[in-house]
């Protein structure tokens, strides 16, 4: 459930009218519901209450400081993937002992910064990376805790681009090699403490079966290695929970927990989760204004002021996002493509979508489910300024990121004399 509901013909975020927000801050604008955000976090925490896991919110889904701060204050840790996300985590004074750091390509500089910050775990993706962390950790006079990310070779049944646990994917280390790494590491790498298995099989996964298949493999490995004295204390099961964009019927947090807790318990270790989309996906919408209606002999184009640079998911993954006029009136539907101003045919928010025929220029539309991987994947393509972000709390709202100005676009550029 989310807090974007139609009340008296007006789409509201909590108890604030989205039309009013659009008038006040302009469009395109991302609008987030504080209540939805915290409610999704709480649902997950309650579902897993009996084993009290550390829930590290995956910042890549939406790294806005205000949203991250709310989650951190509610008890969340953070899952980061770059020095930039570490910087953001520090800005909101997140407890570094609740930070886990994944990425196949961490640089030496990023590794050192994270070690000095005192993060809980690196999720290590290769042997070379493990050796580098060991060296840097030694130089810093520390013994850094690390997790080994395994690649369980299971199919996550999701879009290829966000499926991460097949052998041919760049992520993790196959189970055979992982076994050897544990033995090798404990003997030869004194500045790391390898004590966690990490597994993340992909994103927008609707069923429990792939999670179960991967976790069974991870747990069997932990039991086997601990029998041999490996000292594994944690299991990090990543993120990946699917949400409803259209007609999906994804597992609920409770169903997910019920399906996997019995498997996890066998490992007798502490649990870490890294959810992103589940927490923030349906907590945000993108407001966009209709610039022009263009009826051609073959179809109608609704040209709006948001584009692929604001919300890339439809163009990149063919993702479906529901589109609702913020001031709703019942009426006949007409099919249209909702497209942005960017100079590519790949720039669309919806294709052949049934939308009210009465829509007119200057009407505002809400693109739903834009809280996760919306703003965080946005860019300045076509020298477009990135959108304003707004946080709603009941009847109040606040800008939590200003709309970029033209001078922001050229801030780091040098005209040069060459
Ligand atoms: N942990 C790891 C190691 C990850 O790679 C990811 C996401 C997560 C956690 C969080 O996954 P979530 O709970 O959000 O599914 N841009 C794509 C999604 C990319 C996911 C990348 N990794 C999209 O818009 O669908």
Short mmCIF file of C-alpha atoms and ligand atoms in Angstrom, two decimals:
data_model
loop_
_atom_site.label_atom_id
_atom_site.label_comp_id
_atom_site.label_asym_id
_atom_site.label_seq_id
_atom_site.Cartn_x
_atom_site.Cartn_y
_atom_site.Cartn_z
CA UNK A 1 0.00 0.00 0.00
CA UNK A 2 1.02 3.58 -0.50
CA UNK A 3 -0.25 7.01 0.44
CA UNK A 4 -1.05 8.32 -3.03
CA UNK A 5 -4.84 8.22 -3.22
CA UNK A 6 -7.55 10.07 -5.10
CA UNK A 7 -9.63 12.20 -2.75
CA UNK A 8 -12.47 14.36 -4.12
CA UNK A 9 -11.19 13.95 -7.67
CA UNK A 10 -7.69 15.06 -6.70
CA UNK A 11 -4.68 12.82 -6.39
CA UNK A 12 -3.10 13.41 -3.00
CA UNK A 13 0.14 12.43 -1.35
CA UNK A 14 -0.95 11.75 2.21
CA UNK A 15 -3.23 14.75 2.81
CA UNK A 16 -1.55 17.13 0.38
CA UNK A 17 -2.85 17.72 -3.13
CA UNK A 18 -0.30 16.94 -5.82
CA UNK A 19 -1.79 19.63 -8.05
CA UNK A 20 -0.99 22.13 -5.31
CA UNK A 21 2.60 20.90 -5.05
CA UNK A 22 3.01 21.09 -8.84
CA UNK A 23 1.74 24.68 -8.82
CA UNK A 24 4.08 25.63 -6.00
CA UNK A 25 7.33 23.96 -7.08
CA UNK A 26 6.83 23.47 -10.80
CA UNK A 27 7.38 20.34 -12.87
CA UNK A 28 9.01 17.90 -13.38
CA UNK A 29 9.04 17.13 -9.64
CA UNK A 30 9.58 14.00 -7.62
CA UNK A 31 7.25 13.83 -4.62
CA UNK A 32 7.81 11.38 -1.77
CA UNK A 33 5.52 10.25 1.03
CA UNK A 34 7.23 10.09 4.40
CA UNK A 35 4.56 7.81 5.80
CA UNK A 36 4.84 5.28 2.95
CA UNK A 37 8.61 5.22 3.20
CA UNK A 38 8.63 4.52 6.93
CA UNK A 39 5.69 2.15 6.71
CA UNK A 40 7.49 -0.09 4.20
CA UNK A 41 10.60 -0.12 6.36
CA UNK A 42 8.52 -1.03 9.41
CA UNK A 43 6.68 -3.80 7.52
CA UNK A 44 9.95 -5.45 6.65
CA UNK A 45 11.32 -5.06 10.15
CA UNK A 46 8.19 -6.55 11.68
CA UNK A 47 8.15 -9.44 9.23
CA UNK A 48 11.65 -10.42 10.35
CA UNK A 49 11.22 -9.41 14.01
CA UNK A 50 11.83 -12.88 15.39
CA UNK A 51 15.41 -12.86 14.11
CA UNK A 52 16.02 -9.11 14.46
CA UNK A 53 18.12 -8.48 11.34
CA UNK A 54 20.11 -5.40 10.42
CA UNK A 55 18.18 -3.76 7.57
CA UNK A 56 20.62 -1.80 5.43
CA UNK A 57 18.59 0.42 3.10
CA UNK A 58 20.10 0.27 -0.38
CA UNK A 59 20.94 3.91 -1.08
CA UNK A 60 21.28 3.43 -4.82
CA UNK A 61 17.49 3.23 -5.04
CA UNK A 62 17.18 6.79 -3.79
CA UNK A 63 20.01 8.52 -2.00
CA UNK A 64 18.30 11.80 -1.15
CA UNK A 65 19.66 12.88 2.23
CA UNK A 66 16.24 13.62 3.72
CA UNK A 67 14.89 10.18 2.89
CA UNK A 68 18.02 8.38 4.07
CA UNK A 69 17.99 10.37 7.28
CA UNK A 70 14.40 9.35 8.01
CA UNK A 71 15.28 5.70 7.53
CA UNK A 72 18.48 5.92 9.55
CA UNK A 73 16.59 7.61 12.38
CA UNK A 74 14.07 4.77 12.23
CA UNK A 75 16.93 2.32 12.82
CA UNK A 76 18.05 1.39 9.32
CA UNK A 77 21.64 0.78 8.33
CA UNK A 78 22.83 1.62 4.81
CA UNK A 79 23.97 -0.42 1.82
CA UNK A 80 26.39 1.73 -0.19
CA UNK A 81 28.13 1.20 -3.53
CA UNK A 82 30.52 4.11 -3.91
CA UNK A 83 32.59 6.77 -2.20
CA UNK A 84 29.78 9.15 -3.08
CA UNK A 85 27.25 7.14 -1.13
CA UNK A 86 29.69 6.90 1.79
CA UNK A 87 29.95 10.68 1.71
CA UNK A 88 26.16 10.94 1.83
CA UNK A 89 26.02 8.44 4.71
CA UNK A 90 28.51 10.55 6.66
CA UNK A 91 26.52 13.71 5.92
CA UNK A 92 23.54 12.28 7.75
CA UNK A 93 25.79 10.90 10.51
CA UNK A 94 24.75 7.30 9.88
CA UNK A 95 26.28 4.78 12.25
CA UNK A 96 29.21 3.39 10.25
CA UNK A 97 28.88 0.08 12.07
CA UNK A 98 25.59 -0.29 10.22
CA UNK A 99 27.08 0.30 6.74
CA UNK A 100 27.80 -2.43 4.22
CA UNK A 101 29.62 -1.68 1.00
CA UNK A 102 29.02 -3.65 -2.22
CA UNK A 103 30.30 -3.07 -5.78
CA UNK A 104 32.40 -5.06 -8.22
CA UNK A 105 34.72 -2.12 -8.78
CA UNK A 106 35.68 -0.37 -5.57
CA UNK A 107 38.75 1.83 -6.04
CA UNK A 108 41.67 1.90 -3.58
CA UNK A 109 40.66 5.41 -2.60
CA UNK A 110 37.08 4.31 -1.88
CA UNK A 111 38.26 1.28 0.08
CA UNK A 112 40.54 3.36 2.26
CA UNK A 113 37.83 5.93 2.98
CA UNK A 114 35.40 3.21 4.01
CA UNK A 115 37.96 1.45 6.23
CA UNK A 116 38.82 4.71 7.94
CA UNK A 117 35.11 5.42 8.42
CA UNK A 118 34.85 2.07 10.22
CA UNK A 119 32.15 0.38 8.12
CA UNK A 120 30.72 -2.96 9.18
CA UNK A 121 31.38 -5.02 6.04
CA UNK A 122 32.74 -4.86 2.54
CA UNK A 123 30.86 -7.24 0.28
CA UNK A 124 33.80 -8.57 -1.68
CA UNK A 125 33.32 -9.60 -5.30
CA UNK A 126 36.74 -10.87 -6.39
CA UNK A 127 40.02 -12.22 -5.07
CA UNK A 128 41.97 -9.22 -6.26
CA UNK A 129 39.63 -6.95 -4.34
CA UNK A 130 40.05 -9.06 -1.21
CA UNK A 131 43.84 -8.78 -1.46
CA UNK A 132 43.62 -5.02 -1.93
CA UNK A 133 41.32 -4.59 1.09
CA UNK A 134 43.76 -6.69 3.12
CA UNK A 135 46.69 -4.48 2.07
CA UNK A 136 44.91 -1.19 2.72
CA UNK A 137 43.48 -2.41 6.00
CA UNK A 138 46.99 -3.41 7.11
CA UNK A 139 48.30 0.02 6.18
CA UNK A 140 45.54 1.62 8.25
CA UNK A 141 46.45 -0.63 11.18
CA UNK A 142 43.03 -2.29 11.14
CA UNK A 143 41.45 -5.67 10.68
CA UNK A 144 38.47 -5.09 8.42
CA UNK A 145 35.43 -7.33 8.46
CA UNK A 146 34.48 -8.60 5.02
CA UNK A 147 31.69 -10.61 3.44
CA UNK A 148 32.27 -12.78 0.43
CA UNK A 149 29.60 -12.34 -2.20
CA UNK A 150 28.79 -15.69 -3.70
CA UNK A 151 27.26 -16.24 -7.10
CA UNK A 152 24.79 -19.08 -6.49
CA UNK A 153 24.00 -19.58 -10.18
CA UNK A 154 20.23 -19.29 -9.88
CA UNK A 155 17.79 -17.57 -12.18
CA UNK A 156 15.94 -14.66 -10.57
CA UNK A 157 13.22 -14.51 -13.27
CA UNK A 158 13.49 -10.78 -13.72
CA UNK A 159 14.77 -8.40 -16.40
CA UNK A 160 18.19 -9.52 -17.69
CA UNK A 161 19.81 -6.21 -16.77
CA UNK A 162 18.91 -6.59 -13.09
CA UNK A 163 19.45 -10.32 -12.75
CA UNK A 164 22.75 -10.85 -10.96
CA UNK A 165 23.14 -14.43 -9.83
CA UNK A 166 23.79 -16.45 -12.97
CA UNK A 167 27.27 -17.77 -13.61
CA UNK A 168 27.65 -15.48 -16.60
CA UNK A 169 26.97 -12.33 -14.54
CA UNK A 170 29.88 -10.24 -13.31
CA UNK A 171 28.82 -10.51 -9.67
CA UNK A 172 30.16 -12.61 -6.84
CA UNK A 173 32.36 -15.66 -6.64
CA UNK A 174 31.22 -19.17 -7.50
CA UNK A 175 30.68 -21.48 -4.57
CA UNK A 176 33.62 -23.78 -5.32
CA UNK A 177 36.05 -20.87 -5.37
CA UNK A 178 34.38 -19.32 -2.31
CA UNK A 179 35.23 -22.44 -0.31
CA UNK A 180 38.90 -22.12 -1.22
CA UNK A 181 38.91 -18.39 -0.53
CA UNK A 182 37.79 -18.92 3.04
CA UNK A 183 40.61 -21.38 3.67
CA UNK A 184 43.19 -19.25 1.89
CA UNK A 185 42.03 -16.01 3.49
CA UNK A 186 42.07 -17.20 7.06
CA UNK A 187 45.66 -18.33 6.61
CA UNK A 188 47.13 -15.62 4.44
CA UNK A 189 45.25 -12.39 4.83
CA UNK A 190 45.76 -11.19 8.41
CA UNK A 191 44.17 -7.76 7.98
CA UNK A 192 40.74 -8.97 6.99
CA UNK A 193 38.27 -11.00 8.92
CA UNK A 194 36.17 -12.98 6.47
CA UNK A 195 33.06 -13.73 8.49
CA UNK A 196 30.01 -13.15 6.30
CA UNK A 197 28.44 -14.62 3.19
CA UNK A 198 26.64 -12.18 0.92
CA UNK A 199 24.18 -13.11 -1.77
CA UNK A 200 22.04 -10.80 -3.91
CA UNK A 201 20.34 -12.46 -6.85
CA UNK A 202 18.69 -9.52 -8.60
CA UNK A 203 15.96 -6.93 -8.35
CA UNK A 204 12.16 -6.75 -8.74
CA UNK A 205 11.78 -10.43 -7.89
CA UNK A 206 8.16 -11.36 -7.33
CA UNK A 207 8.31 -14.92 -6.04
CA UNK A 208 10.05 -16.53 -3.09
CA UNK A 209 11.36 -19.54 -5.03
CA UNK A 210 14.57 -18.00 -6.45
CA UNK A 211 15.44 -16.50 -3.05
CA UNK A 212 14.92 -19.89 -1.43
CA UNK A 213 17.08 -21.65 -4.00
CA UNK A 214 19.94 -19.17 -3.51
CA UNK A 215 19.68 -19.14 0.27
CA UNK A 216 19.70 -22.91 0.53
CA UNK A 217 23.05 -22.88 -1.24
CA UNK A 218 24.40 -20.06 0.91
CA UNK A 219 23.29 -21.69 4.14
CA UNK A 220 24.72 -25.08 3.18
CA UNK A 221 28.02 -23.35 2.50
CA UNK A 222 27.99 -21.56 5.86
CA UNK A 223 27.23 -24.77 7.75
CA UNK A 224 29.99 -26.62 5.92
CA UNK A 225 32.58 -23.87 6.38
CA UNK A 226 31.72 -23.27 10.02
CA UNK A 227 32.11 -26.97 10.70
CA UNK A 228 35.64 -26.50 9.42
CA UNK A 229 36.15 -23.55 11.76
CA UNK A 230 35.56 -20.67 9.36
CA UNK A 231 33.90 -18.48 11.98
CA UNK A 232 31.13 -17.07 9.80
CA UNK A 233 28.89 -14.88 11.95
CA UNK A 234 26.64 -13.15 9.39
CA UNK A 235 24.57 -13.84 6.31
CA UNK A 236 23.66 -10.89 4.08
CA UNK A 237 20.81 -11.81 1.73
CA UNK A 238 20.83 -8.59 -0.34
CA UNK A 239 17.69 -6.89 -1.61
CA UNK A 240 15.52 -7.66 -4.61
CA UNK A 241 11.94 -7.75 -3.34
CA UNK A 242 9.52 -6.89 -6.12
CA UNK A 243 6.79 -4.26 -5.86
CA UNK A 244 3.55 -3.54 -7.70
CA UNK A 245 3.96 -1.33 -10.76
CA UNK A 246 1.01 -2.74 -12.67
CA UNK A 247 -0.52 -6.16 -12.12
CA UNK A 248 2.34 -7.82 -10.32
CA UNK A 249 1.39 -9.90 -7.31
CA UNK A 250 4.69 -9.93 -5.49
CA UNK A 251 5.15 -11.67 -2.20
CA UNK A 252 4.47 -9.50 0.81
CA UNK A 253 7.16 -8.86 3.39
CA UNK A 254 5.48 -11.42 5.65
CA UNK A 255 5.34 -14.06 2.94
CA UNK A 256 8.97 -13.43 2.10
CA UNK A 257 9.99 -13.74 5.73
CA UNK A 258 7.93 -16.88 6.28
CA UNK A 259 9.49 -18.50 3.21
CA UNK A 260 13.11 -17.84 4.10
CA UNK A 261 13.43 -17.57 7.88
CA UNK A 262 13.33 -21.37 8.36
CA UNK A 263 16.21 -21.73 5.89
CA UNK A 264 18.22 -18.90 7.43
CA UNK A 265 17.80 -20.15 10.99
CA UNK A 266 19.72 -23.31 10.12
CA UNK A 267 22.86 -21.25 9.56
CA UNK A 268 22.80 -19.90 13.15
CA UNK A 269 24.22 -16.53 12.13
CA UNK A 270 23.00 -12.91 12.22
CA UNK A 271 21.02 -11.66 9.26
CA UNK A 272 21.53 -8.55 7.11
CA UNK A 273 19.06 -7.35 4.46
CA UNK A 274 19.66 -4.74 1.73
CA UNK A 275 16.25 -3.65 0.43
CA UNK A 276 15.95 -0.62 -1.80
CA UNK A 277 12.95 -0.70 -4.11
CA UNK A 278 10.63 -2.33 -1.55
CA UNK A 279 11.09 0.61 0.80
CA UNK A 280 11.10 3.58 -1.54
CA UNK A 281 9.65 2.44 -4.91
CA UNK A 282 6.01 3.17 -4.22
CA UNK A 283 6.82 6.02 -1.86
CA UNK A 284 7.46 8.41 -4.75
CA UNK A 285 5.85 9.78 -7.91
CA UNK A 286 7.11 11.99 -10.71
CA UNK A 287 4.88 14.95 -11.54
CA UNK A 288 5.02 16.15 -15.10
CA UNK A 289 3.03 18.72 -17.10
CA UNK A 290 1.58 18.22 -20.54
CA UNK A 291 3.30 20.58 -22.95
CA UNK A 292 1.58 19.60 -26.18
CA UNK A 293 -0.93 17.15 -27.54
CA UNK A 294 0.03 15.93 -30.96
CA UNK A 295 -2.45 13.83 -32.89
CA UNK A 296 -0.91 12.18 -35.93
CA UNK A 297 -2.62 9.94 -38.49
CA UNK A 298 -1.35 6.90 -36.57
CA UNK A 299 -1.40 7.88 -32.93
CA UNK A 300 -1.63 10.48 -30.24
CA UNK A 301 1.52 11.76 -28.56
CA UNK A 302 1.24 13.41 -25.20
CA UNK A 303 4.41 15.48 -24.94
CA UNK A 304 5.30 16.17 -21.33
CA UNK A 305 8.04 18.12 -19.57
CA UNK A 306 9.67 15.04 -17.97
CA UNK A 307 11.89 12.81 -20.05
CA UNK A 308 14.18 9.81 -20.06
CA UNK A 309 16.80 11.89 -18.25
CA UNK A 310 14.35 12.19 -15.31
CA UNK A 311 12.99 8.64 -15.30
CA UNK A 312 15.08 6.24 -17.34
CA UNK A 313 13.31 3.01 -16.41
CA UNK A 314 10.78 2.89 -19.30
CA UNK A 315 13.49 3.58 -21.89
CA UNK A 316 16.13 1.30 -20.39
CA UNK A 317 14.09 -1.69 -19.21
CA UNK A 318 10.78 -1.18 -20.99
CA UNK A 319 9.43 -0.70 -17.46
CA UNK A 320 5.75 0.06 -16.90
CA UNK A 321 4.82 3.00 -14.67
CA UNK A 322 1.19 3.81 -14.13
CA UNK A 323 0.23 7.38 -15.16
CA UNK A 324 -2.63 9.23 -13.46
CA UNK A 325 -3.83 12.82 -14.00
CA UNK A 326 -3.58 14.62 -10.67
CA UNK A 327 -6.95 16.22 -11.14
CA UNK A 328 -9.02 13.31 -12.14
CA UNK A 329 -12.26 13.36 -14.03
CA UNK A 330 -13.98 10.27 -15.33
CA UNK A 331 -14.34 10.00 -19.07
CA UNK A 332 -13.56 8.06 -22.22
CA UNK A 333 -10.07 6.74 -22.70
CA UNK A 334 -7.80 7.19 -25.68
CA UNK A 335 -4.50 5.48 -26.37
CA UNK A 336 -1.39 7.61 -26.47
CA UNK A 337 2.37 7.55 -26.16
CA UNK A 338 3.58 9.73 -23.31
CA UNK A 339 6.90 11.15 -24.46
CA UNK A 340 9.45 13.69 -23.29
CA UNK A 341 11.31 16.47 -25.09
CA UNK A 342 14.59 14.53 -25.49
CA UNK A 343 15.82 13.96 -29.02
CA UNK A 344 15.44 10.20 -29.24
CA UNK A 345 12.55 7.90 -30.08
CA UNK A 346 13.64 5.93 -27.03
CA UNK A 347 12.50 8.83 -24.88
CA UNK A 348 9.11 7.75 -23.56
CA UNK A 349 7.38 7.27 -20.25
CA UNK A 350 4.58 5.10 -21.66
CA UNK A 351 3.62 3.54 -24.96
CA UNK A 352 0.11 2.88 -26.27
CA UNK A 353 -1.30 3.76 -22.89
CA UNK A 354 -5.02 4.24 -22.31
CA UNK A 355 -5.36 7.75 -20.83
CA UNK A 356 -8.37 10.05 -20.51
CA UNK A 357 -9.26 11.56 -23.88
CA UNK A 358 -10.05 14.92 -22.28
CA UNK A 359 -6.46 15.55 -21.20
CA UNK A 360 -5.28 18.97 -22.32
CA UNK A 361 -2.16 21.05 -22.37
CA UNK A 362 -0.94 22.20 -18.92
CA UNK A 363 -2.63 19.27 -17.15
CA UNK A 364 -0.34 17.58 -14.63
CA UNK A 365 0.22 13.83 -14.64
CA UNK A 366 1.67 11.67 -11.89
CA UNK A 367 4.01 8.89 -12.98
CA UNK A 368 3.59 6.35 -10.21
CA UNK A 369 6.16 4.11 -8.55
CA UNK A 370 8.99 6.53 -9.30
CA UNK A 371 10.55 6.57 -5.83
CA UNK A 372 13.19 3.93 -6.54
CA UNK A 373 15.73 4.27 -9.35
CA UNK A 374 14.00 7.45 -10.51
CA UNK A 375 15.93 10.48 -9.39
CA UNK A 376 18.98 8.36 -8.58
CA UNK A 377 19.30 7.34 -12.24
CA UNK A 378 18.49 10.76 -13.62
CA UNK A 379 20.98 12.75 -15.66
CA UNK A 380 21.57 16.06 -17.38
CA UNK A 381 21.20 14.60 -20.87
CA UNK A 382 20.21 17.28 -23.39
CA UNK A 383 21.45 19.79 -20.79
CA UNK A 384 18.24 19.36 -18.88
CA UNK A 385 18.26 20.41 -15.26
CA UNK A 386 17.50 17.66 -12.82
CA UNK A 387 14.10 17.83 -11.17
CA UNK A 388 13.14 19.22 -7.79
CA UNK A 389 12.44 16.67 -5.00
CA UNK A 390 9.73 17.20 -2.41
CA UNK A 391 8.95 15.32 0.79
CA UNK A 392 5.39 15.22 2.11
CA UNK A 393 4.40 14.66 5.72
CA UNK A 394 0.63 14.64 6.02
CA UNK A 395 -0.50 18.19 5.11
CA UNK A 396 2.98 19.65 5.07
CA UNK A 397 5.65 19.41 2.43
CA UNK A 398 9.19 20.55 1.98
CA UNK A 399 11.66 20.77 -0.91
CA UNK A 400 14.44 18.28 -0.16
CA UNK A 401 16.44 18.98 -3.32
CA UNK A 402 16.14 22.16 -5.29
CA UNK A 403 15.59 22.08 -9.00
CA UNK A 404 18.97 22.50 -10.67
CA UNK A 405 19.75 25.86 -12.20
CA UNK A 406 21.42 26.42 -15.54
CA UNK A 407 24.61 27.47 -13.82
CA UNK A 408 24.71 24.05 -12.09
CA UNK A 409 24.99 22.49 -15.54
CA UNK A 410 28.31 24.18 -16.32
CA UNK A 411 29.68 24.49 -12.77
CA UNK A 412 32.69 22.22 -13.36
CA UNK A 413 33.35 23.08 -16.99
CA UNK A 414 36.20 25.16 -18.31
CA UNK A 415 35.81 26.96 -21.62
CA UNK A 416 39.55 26.50 -22.21
CA UNK A 417 41.97 28.15 -24.60
CA UNK A 418 43.07 25.23 -26.75
N1 LIG B 1 22.04 -5.15 -2.82
C1 LIG B 1 22.76 -5.21 -3.94
C2 LIG B 1 24.08 -5.84 -3.90
C3 LIG B 1 22.26 -4.67 -5.13
O1 LIG B 1 22.98 -4.74 -6.24
C4 LIG B 1 20.96 -4.07 -5.14
C5 LIG B 1 20.43 -3.49 -6.37
C6 LIG B 1 20.25 -4.03 -3.93
C7 LIG B 1 20.81 -4.58 -2.80
C8 LIG B 1 18.89 -3.40 -3.84
O2 LIG B 1 17.99 -4.09 -4.65
P1 LIG B 1 16.43 -3.77 -4.57
O3 LIG B 1 15.93 -4.15 -3.19
O4 LIG B 1 16.23 -2.33 -4.82
O5 LIG B 1 15.82 -4.62 -5.64
N2 LIG B 1 17.95 0.28 -11.79
C9 LIG B 1 17.20 -0.95 -11.72
C10 LIG B 1 17.49 -1.73 -10.46
C11 LIG B 1 18.96 -2.01 -10.23
C12 LIG B 1 19.24 -2.80 -8.99
C13 LIG B 1 20.69 -2.80 -8.69
N3 LIG B 1 21.06 -3.47 -7.48
C14 LIG B 1 15.73 -0.65 -11.87
O6 LIG B 1 15.37 0.52 -12.02
O7 LIG B 1 14.92 -1.56 -11.90
#
